Amino acid sequence: GQQLNQSPQSMFIQEGEDVSMNCTSSSIFNTWLWYKQDPGEGPVLLIALYKAGELTSNGRLTAQFGITRKDSFLNISASIPSDVGIYFCAGMNSGGSNYKLTFGKGTLLTVNP
Amino acid sequence: NAGVMQNPRHLVRRRGQEARLRCSPMKGHSHVYWYRQLPEEGLKFMVYLQKENIIDESGMPKERFSAEFPKEGPSILRIQQVVRGDSAAYFCASSRGTGNTIYFGEGSWLTVV
């Protein structure tokens, strides 16, 4: 099946620093999504990307849908302590399976105040 | 993820017992999905249901697992004769239709002792 490789696995940064994480796939996705999961909670949608090349922002978060449709990145600017959590990328295809999300293994972000 | 209600949030079962996890989708949503998250892993698709219909159960283990979404009431994920390897977080999600934004619940954490 399709697999997503998400990197880095974990990051330790100082408050105020910028963060970048990315996802690559062995095959094409038509939608890329980025979620954040806090401990003991469900994933919360941060950004959804629907077109190759699309660059979308949500506050301090910016994500891009790669031109090849096989990758995406998420940037967080000026990190704050509440950014701590696990960030997941997820891909979705169109057509008959445009409901099934394939998730990466996550990037654990720790922000030191 | 506000609106997708899961219960119980935490469940402990002895090996061989049955586990029943319930999910009420967001208001106005008729499409329900179940995902499983093993420790330090991303979420893995299990099953997609609409009212009274299983649309895709390709991610469900062949034995002991079943899911339903009756005409009235919540969706139920049922695990019979649980084993230690079933210990995981089980997330329900819902959407208004296929291709629409998918929202996750806060999860049910199953521990098998």
GROMACS .gro file of C-alpha atoms in nm:
model
  226
    1GLY     CA    1   0.000   0.000   0.000
    2GLN     CA    2   0.092   0.366  -0.003
    3GLN     CA    3   0.341   0.484   0.255
    4LEU     CA    4   0.433   0.826   0.384
    5ASN     CA    5   0.778   0.904   0.516
    6GLN     CA    6   0.767   1.190   0.761
    7SER     CA    7   1.078   1.366   0.893
    8PRO     CA    8   1.222   1.447   1.127
    9GLN     CA    9   1.087   1.201   1.382
   10SER     CA   10   1.140   1.453   1.661
   11MET     CA   11   1.260   1.808   1.711
   12PHE     CA   12   1.375   2.002   2.015
   13ILE     CA   13   1.376   2.377   1.962
   14GLN     CA   14   1.384   2.699   2.158
   15GLU     CA   15   1.081   2.922   2.183
   16GLY     CA   16   1.082   3.173   1.900
   17GLU     CA   17   1.259   2.950   1.650
   18ASP     CA   18   1.110   2.846   1.319
   19VAL     CA   19   1.034   2.480   1.247
   20SER     CA   20   1.013   2.284   0.926
   21MET     CA   21   0.897   1.927   0.873
   22ASN     CA   22   0.811   1.733   0.562
   23CYS     CA   23   0.646   1.428   0.418
   24THR     CA   24   0.733   1.227   0.109
   25SER     CA   25   0.535   0.954  -0.057
   26SER     CA   26   0.615   0.668  -0.289
   27SER     CA   27   0.305   0.754  -0.491
   28ILE     CA   28   0.085   1.049  -0.578
   29PHE     CA   29  -0.177   1.200  -0.352
   30ASN     CA   30  -0.440   1.449  -0.463
   31THR     CA   31  -0.491   1.603  -0.120
   32TRP     CA   32  -0.240   1.666   0.156
   33LEU     CA   33  -0.345   1.739   0.512
   34TRP     CA   34  -0.154   1.837   0.824
   35TYR     CA   35  -0.285   1.747   1.170
   36LYS     CA   36  -0.167   1.816   1.523
   37GLN     CA   37  -0.225   1.572   1.806
   38ASP     CA   38  -0.189   1.663   2.172
   39PRO     CA   39  -0.130   1.384   2.427
   40GLY     CA   40  -0.448   1.189   2.496
   41GLU     CA   41  -0.642   1.373   2.226
   42GLY     CA   42  -0.748   1.320   1.869
   43PRO     CA   43  -0.583   1.478   1.564
   44VAL     CA   44  -0.693   1.831   1.484
   45LEU     CA   45  -0.680   1.952   1.125
   46LEU     CA   46  -0.437   2.241   1.075
   47ILE     CA   47  -0.413   2.288   0.699
   48ALA     CA   48  -0.561   2.117   0.393
   49LEU     CA   49  -0.398   2.138   0.048
   50TYR     CA   50  -0.587   2.046  -0.268
   51LYS     CA   51  -0.371   2.153  -0.563
   52ALA     CA   52  -0.015   2.075  -0.665
   53GLY     CA   53   0.202   2.377  -0.588
   54GLU     CA   54  -0.051   2.524  -0.348
   55LEU     CA   55   0.091   2.724  -0.059
   56THR     CA   56  -0.149   2.785   0.229
   57SER     CA   57  -0.112   2.964   0.561
   58ASN     CA   58  -0.300   2.939   0.887
   59GLY     CA   59  -0.160   3.196   1.130
   60ARG     CA   60   0.201   3.104   1.199
   61LEU     CA   61   0.168   2.781   1.001
   62THR     CA   62   0.245   2.750   0.631
   63ALA     CA   63   0.218   2.434   0.426
   64GLN     CA   64   0.288   2.354   0.064
   65PHE     CA   65   0.167   2.081  -0.170
   66GLY     CA   66   0.465   1.966  -0.375
   67ILE     CA   67   0.460   2.002  -0.753
   68THR     CA   68   0.519   1.630  -0.802
   69ARG     CA   69   0.220   1.558  -0.569
   70LYS     CA   70   0.448   1.322  -0.379
   71ASP     CA   71   0.552   1.556  -0.100
   72SER     CA   72   0.445   1.832   0.133
   73PHE     CA   73   0.606   2.044   0.400
   74LEU     CA   74   0.484   2.232   0.706
   75ASN     CA   75   0.656   2.535   0.853
   76ILE     CA   76   0.585   2.688   1.192
   77SER     CA   77   0.725   3.035   1.248
   78ALA     CA   78   0.815   3.191   1.584
   79SER     CA   79   0.731   2.879   1.784
   80ILE     CA   80   0.562   2.906   2.123
   81PRO     CA   81   0.529   2.649   2.404
   82SER     CA   82   0.174   2.552   2.303
   83ASP     CA   83   0.307   2.431   1.967
   84VAL     CA   84   0.429   2.122   2.150
   85GLY     CA   85   0.269   1.805   2.018
   86ILE     CA   86   0.285   1.550   1.741
   87TYR     CA   87   0.236   1.672   1.386
   88PHE     CA   88   0.106   1.428   1.127
   89CYS     CA   89   0.088   1.458   0.754
   90ALA     CA   90  -0.182   1.265   0.573
   91GLY     CA   91  -0.255   1.205   0.209
   92MET     CA   92  -0.580   1.132   0.034
   93ASN     CA   93  -0.651   1.017  -0.320
   94SER     CA   94  -0.936   1.123  -0.541
   95GLY     CA   95  -1.185   0.901  -0.716
   96GLY     CA   96  -1.311   0.584  -0.555
   97SER     CA   97  -1.102   0.615  -0.239
   98ASN     CA   98  -1.140   0.988  -0.173
   99TYR     CA   99  -1.216   0.923   0.191
  100LYS     CA  100  -0.921   0.712   0.305
  101LEU     CA  101  -0.637   0.896   0.476
  102THR     CA  102  -0.283   0.759   0.479
  103PHE     CA  103  -0.087   0.901   0.772
  104GLY     CA  104   0.283   0.953   0.832
  105LYS     CA  105   0.432   0.839   1.161
  106GLY     CA  106   0.445   1.191   1.299
  107THR     CA  107   0.697   1.451   1.410
  108LEU     CA  108   0.720   1.507   1.785
  109LEU     CA  109   0.786   1.875   1.852
  110THR     CA  110   0.922   1.996   2.185
  111VAL     CA  111   0.956   2.370   2.246
  112ASN     CA  112   1.176   2.487   2.530
  113PRO     CA  113   1.057   2.815   2.681
  114ASN     CA  114  -1.249   1.785   1.621
  115ALA     CA  115  -1.534   1.932   1.825
  116GLY     CA  116  -1.854   1.739   1.779
  117VAL     CA  117  -1.737   1.382   1.712
  118MET     CA  118  -1.813   1.210   2.040
  119GLN     CA  119  -1.645   0.888   2.142
  120ASN     CA  120  -1.694   0.677   2.450
  121PRO     CA  121  -1.557   0.537   2.655
  122ARG     CA  122  -1.241   0.747   2.648
  123HIS     CA  123  -1.050   0.477   2.830
  124LEU     CA  124  -1.131   0.108   2.851
  125VAL     CA  125  -0.946  -0.175   3.023
  126ARG     CA  126  -1.026  -0.531   2.926
  127ARG     CA  127  -0.880  -0.867   3.022
  128ARG     CA  128  -0.763  -1.098   2.747
  129GLY     CA  129  -1.059  -1.282   2.598
  130GLN     CA  130  -1.319  -1.019   2.686
  131GLU     CA  131  -1.509  -0.804   2.441
  132ALA     CA  132  -1.455  -0.434   2.382
  133ARG     CA  133  -1.723  -0.204   2.243
  134LEU     CA  134  -1.634   0.146   2.133
  135ARG     CA  135  -1.901   0.396   2.043
  136CYS     CA  136  -1.895   0.698   1.816
  137SER     CA  137  -2.152   0.967   1.747
  138PRO     CA  138  -2.061   1.171   1.438
  139MET     CA  139  -2.083   1.546   1.412
  140LYS     CA  140  -2.430   1.685   1.354
  141GLY     CA  141  -2.518   1.663   0.989
  142HIS     CA  142  -2.251   1.401   0.912
  143SER     CA  143  -2.357   1.062   0.782
  144HIS     CA  144  -2.014   0.919   0.699
  145VAL     CA  145  -1.811   0.754   0.975
  146TYR     CA  146  -1.457   0.621   0.973
  147TRP     CA  147  -1.257   0.425   1.229
  148TYR     CA  148  -0.880   0.447   1.259
  149ARG     CA  149  -0.638   0.271   1.491
  150GLN     CA  150  -0.321   0.419   1.632
  151LEU     CA  151  -0.058   0.191   1.781
  152PRO     CA  152   0.201   0.341   2.017
  153GLU     CA  153   0.439   0.578   1.838
  154GLU     CA  154   0.268   0.518   1.504
  155GLY     CA  155   0.043   0.716   1.276
  156LEU     CA  156  -0.324   0.642   1.239
  157LYS     CA  157  -0.423   0.349   1.019
  158PHE     CA  158  -0.755   0.329   0.838
  159MET     CA  159  -0.984   0.047   0.948
  160VAL     CA  160  -1.335   0.092   0.813
  161TYR     CA  161  -1.569   0.339   0.644
  162LEU     CA  162  -1.941   0.326   0.708
  163GLN     CA  163  -2.254   0.509   0.608
  164LYS     CA  164  -2.588   0.456   0.776
  165GLU     CA  165  -2.660   0.080   0.776
  166ASN     CA  166  -2.384   0.015   0.522
  167ILE     CA  167  -2.019  -0.085   0.539
  168ILE     CA  168  -1.855   0.086   0.243
  169ASP     CA  169  -1.491  -0.017   0.290
  170GLU     CA  170  -1.358  -0.250   0.557
  171SER     CA  171  -1.024  -0.316   0.391
  172GLY     CA  172  -0.831  -0.207   0.702
  173MET     CA  173  -1.016  -0.428   0.947
  174PRO     CA  174  -0.847  -0.741   1.079
  175LYS     CA  175  -1.018  -1.043   0.931
  176GLU     CA  176  -1.120  -1.192   1.264
  177ARG     CA  177  -1.266  -1.062   1.589
  178PHE     CA  178  -1.327  -0.706   1.465
  179SER     CA  179  -1.660  -0.576   1.340
  180ALA     CA  180  -1.821  -0.237   1.292
  181GLU     CA  181  -2.171  -0.111   1.241
  182PHE     CA  182  -2.350   0.219   1.197
  183PRO     CA  183  -2.720   0.155   1.253
  184LYS     CA  184  -3.004   0.370   1.131
  185GLU     CA  185  -3.047   0.501   1.484
  186GLY     CA  186  -2.773   0.546   1.739
  187PRO     CA  187  -2.396   0.563   1.733
  188SER     CA  188  -2.148   0.368   1.530
  189ILE     CA  189  -1.999   0.075   1.720
  190LEU     CA  190  -1.657  -0.083   1.679
  191ARG     CA  191  -1.660  -0.424   1.841
  192ILE     CA  192  -1.355  -0.631   1.924
  193GLN     CA  193  -1.422  -0.983   2.043
  194GLN     CA  194  -1.181  -1.195   2.249
  195VAL     CA  195  -0.932  -0.914   2.285
  196VAL     CA  196  -0.559  -0.984   2.291
  197ARG     CA  197  -0.273  -0.768   2.415
  198GLY     CA  198  -0.192  -0.658   2.061
  199ASP     CA  199  -0.532  -0.488   2.041
  200SER     CA  200  -0.414  -0.228   2.293
  201ALA     CA  201  -0.422   0.097   2.100
  202ALA     CA  202  -0.604   0.425   2.057
  203TYR     CA  203  -0.911   0.394   1.836
  204PHE     CA  204  -1.026   0.710   1.665
  205CYS     CA  205  -1.359   0.773   1.503
  206ALA     CA  206  -1.398   1.043   1.240
  207SER     CA  207  -1.690   1.176   1.043
  208SER     CA  208  -1.762   1.383   0.736
  209ARG     CA  209  -2.061   1.525   0.556
  210GLY     CA  210  -1.979   1.322   0.246
  211THR     CA  211  -1.689   1.169   0.058
  212GLY     CA  212  -1.426   1.423  -0.033
  213ASN     CA  213  -1.540   1.657   0.246
  214THR     CA  214  -1.330   1.752   0.545
  215ILE     CA  215  -1.288   1.468   0.791
  216TYR     CA  216  -1.306   1.554   1.163
  217PHE     CA  217  -1.170   1.326   1.432
  218GLY     CA  218  -1.300   1.249   1.777
  219GLU     CA  219  -1.081   1.248   2.086
  220GLY     CA  220  -1.028   0.875   2.076
  221SER     CA  221  -1.087   0.567   2.287
  222TRP     CA  222  -0.781   0.418   2.453
  223LEU     CA  223  -0.808   0.041   2.489
  224THR     CA  224  -0.574  -0.140   2.724
  225VAL     CA  225  -0.578  -0.519   2.732
  226VAL     CA  226  -0.431  -0.674   3.046
   0.00000   0.00000   0.00000
